[in-house]
mmCIF file of C-alpha atoms in Angstrom:
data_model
loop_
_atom_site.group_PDB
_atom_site.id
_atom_site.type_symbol
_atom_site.label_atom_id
_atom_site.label_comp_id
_atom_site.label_asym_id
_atom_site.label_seq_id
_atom_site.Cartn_x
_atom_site.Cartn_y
_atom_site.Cartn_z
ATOM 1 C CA UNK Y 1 308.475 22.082 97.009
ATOM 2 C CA UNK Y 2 307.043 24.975 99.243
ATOM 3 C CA UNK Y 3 303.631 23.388 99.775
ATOM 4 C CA UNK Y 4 304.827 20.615 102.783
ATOM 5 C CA UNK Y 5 306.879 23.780 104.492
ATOM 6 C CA UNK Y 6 303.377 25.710 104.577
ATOM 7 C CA UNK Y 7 301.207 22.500 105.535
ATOM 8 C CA UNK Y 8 303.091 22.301 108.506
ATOM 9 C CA UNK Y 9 303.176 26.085 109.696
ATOM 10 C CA UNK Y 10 299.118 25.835 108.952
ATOM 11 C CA UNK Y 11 298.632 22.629 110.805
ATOM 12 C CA UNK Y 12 300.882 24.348 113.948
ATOM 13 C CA UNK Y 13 298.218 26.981 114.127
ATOM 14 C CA UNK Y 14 295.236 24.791 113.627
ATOM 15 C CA UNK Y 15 293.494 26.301 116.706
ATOM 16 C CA UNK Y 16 293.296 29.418 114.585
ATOM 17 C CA UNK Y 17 291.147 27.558 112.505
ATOM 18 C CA UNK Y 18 287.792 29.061 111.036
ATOM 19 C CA UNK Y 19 286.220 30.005 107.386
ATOM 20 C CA UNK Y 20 289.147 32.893 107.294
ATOM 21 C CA UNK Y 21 291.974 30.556 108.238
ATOM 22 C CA UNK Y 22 290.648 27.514 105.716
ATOM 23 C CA UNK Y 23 290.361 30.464 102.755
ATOM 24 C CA UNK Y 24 294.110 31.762 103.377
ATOM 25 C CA UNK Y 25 294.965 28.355 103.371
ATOM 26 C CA UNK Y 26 293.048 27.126 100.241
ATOM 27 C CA UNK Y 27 294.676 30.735 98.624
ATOM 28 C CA UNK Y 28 297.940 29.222 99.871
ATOM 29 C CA UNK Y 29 298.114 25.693 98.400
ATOM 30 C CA UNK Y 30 296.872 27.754 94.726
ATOM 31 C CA UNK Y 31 299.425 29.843 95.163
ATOM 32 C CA UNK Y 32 301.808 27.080 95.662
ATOM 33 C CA UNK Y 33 300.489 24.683 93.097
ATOM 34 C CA UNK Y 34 300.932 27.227 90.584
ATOM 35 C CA UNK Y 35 304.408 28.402 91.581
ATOM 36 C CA UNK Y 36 305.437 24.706 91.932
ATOM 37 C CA UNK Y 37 304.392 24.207 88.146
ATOM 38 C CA UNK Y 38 306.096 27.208 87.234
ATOM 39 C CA UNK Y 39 309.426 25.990 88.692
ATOM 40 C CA UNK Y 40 309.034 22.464 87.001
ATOM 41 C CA UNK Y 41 308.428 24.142 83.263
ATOM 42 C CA UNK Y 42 311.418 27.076 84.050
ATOM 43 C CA UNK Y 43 314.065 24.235 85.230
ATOM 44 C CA UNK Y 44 312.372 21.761 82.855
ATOM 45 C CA UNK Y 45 313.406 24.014 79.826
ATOM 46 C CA UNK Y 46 317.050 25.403 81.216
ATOM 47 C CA UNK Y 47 317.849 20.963 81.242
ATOM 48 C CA UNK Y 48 316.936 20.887 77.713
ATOM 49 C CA UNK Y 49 319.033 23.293 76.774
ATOM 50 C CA UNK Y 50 321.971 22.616 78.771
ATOM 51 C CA UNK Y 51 321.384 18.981 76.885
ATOM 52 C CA UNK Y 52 321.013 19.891 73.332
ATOM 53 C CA UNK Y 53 324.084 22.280 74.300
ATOM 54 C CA UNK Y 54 325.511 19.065 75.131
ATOM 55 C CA UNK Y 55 324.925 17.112 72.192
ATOM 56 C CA UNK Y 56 325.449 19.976 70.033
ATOM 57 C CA UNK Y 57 328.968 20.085 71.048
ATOM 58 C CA UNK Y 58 329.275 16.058 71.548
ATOM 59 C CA UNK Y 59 327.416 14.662 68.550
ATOM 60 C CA UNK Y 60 325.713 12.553 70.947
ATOM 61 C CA UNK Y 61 324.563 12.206 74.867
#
């Protein structure tokens, strides 16, 4: 979600580039990655329980 936002700040300031710059930016896209998954499990779970809220009420889908 985040990651493409931060690709293109780091590819604006690409003439900063060196080992410190490709670091941050490896740090970054972990950072990210793992937020990103985070995100997908947290809103993954709240739809599965608005659903069996759903069907719980409805008898069916």
């Amino acid at each position: 979600m985040y990651l493409s936002e931060f690709q293109k700040i780091f590819h604006k300031n690409s003439h900063y580039s060196g080992k410190i710059h490709k670091s941050l930016y490896m740090i970054y896209i972990e950072v990210f990655n793992i937020i990103d998954k985070l995100y997908l499990v947290f809103f993954e779970k709240i739809a599965i329980s608005i659903l069996q809220k759903k069907t719980k009420k409805n008898g069916k889908f």
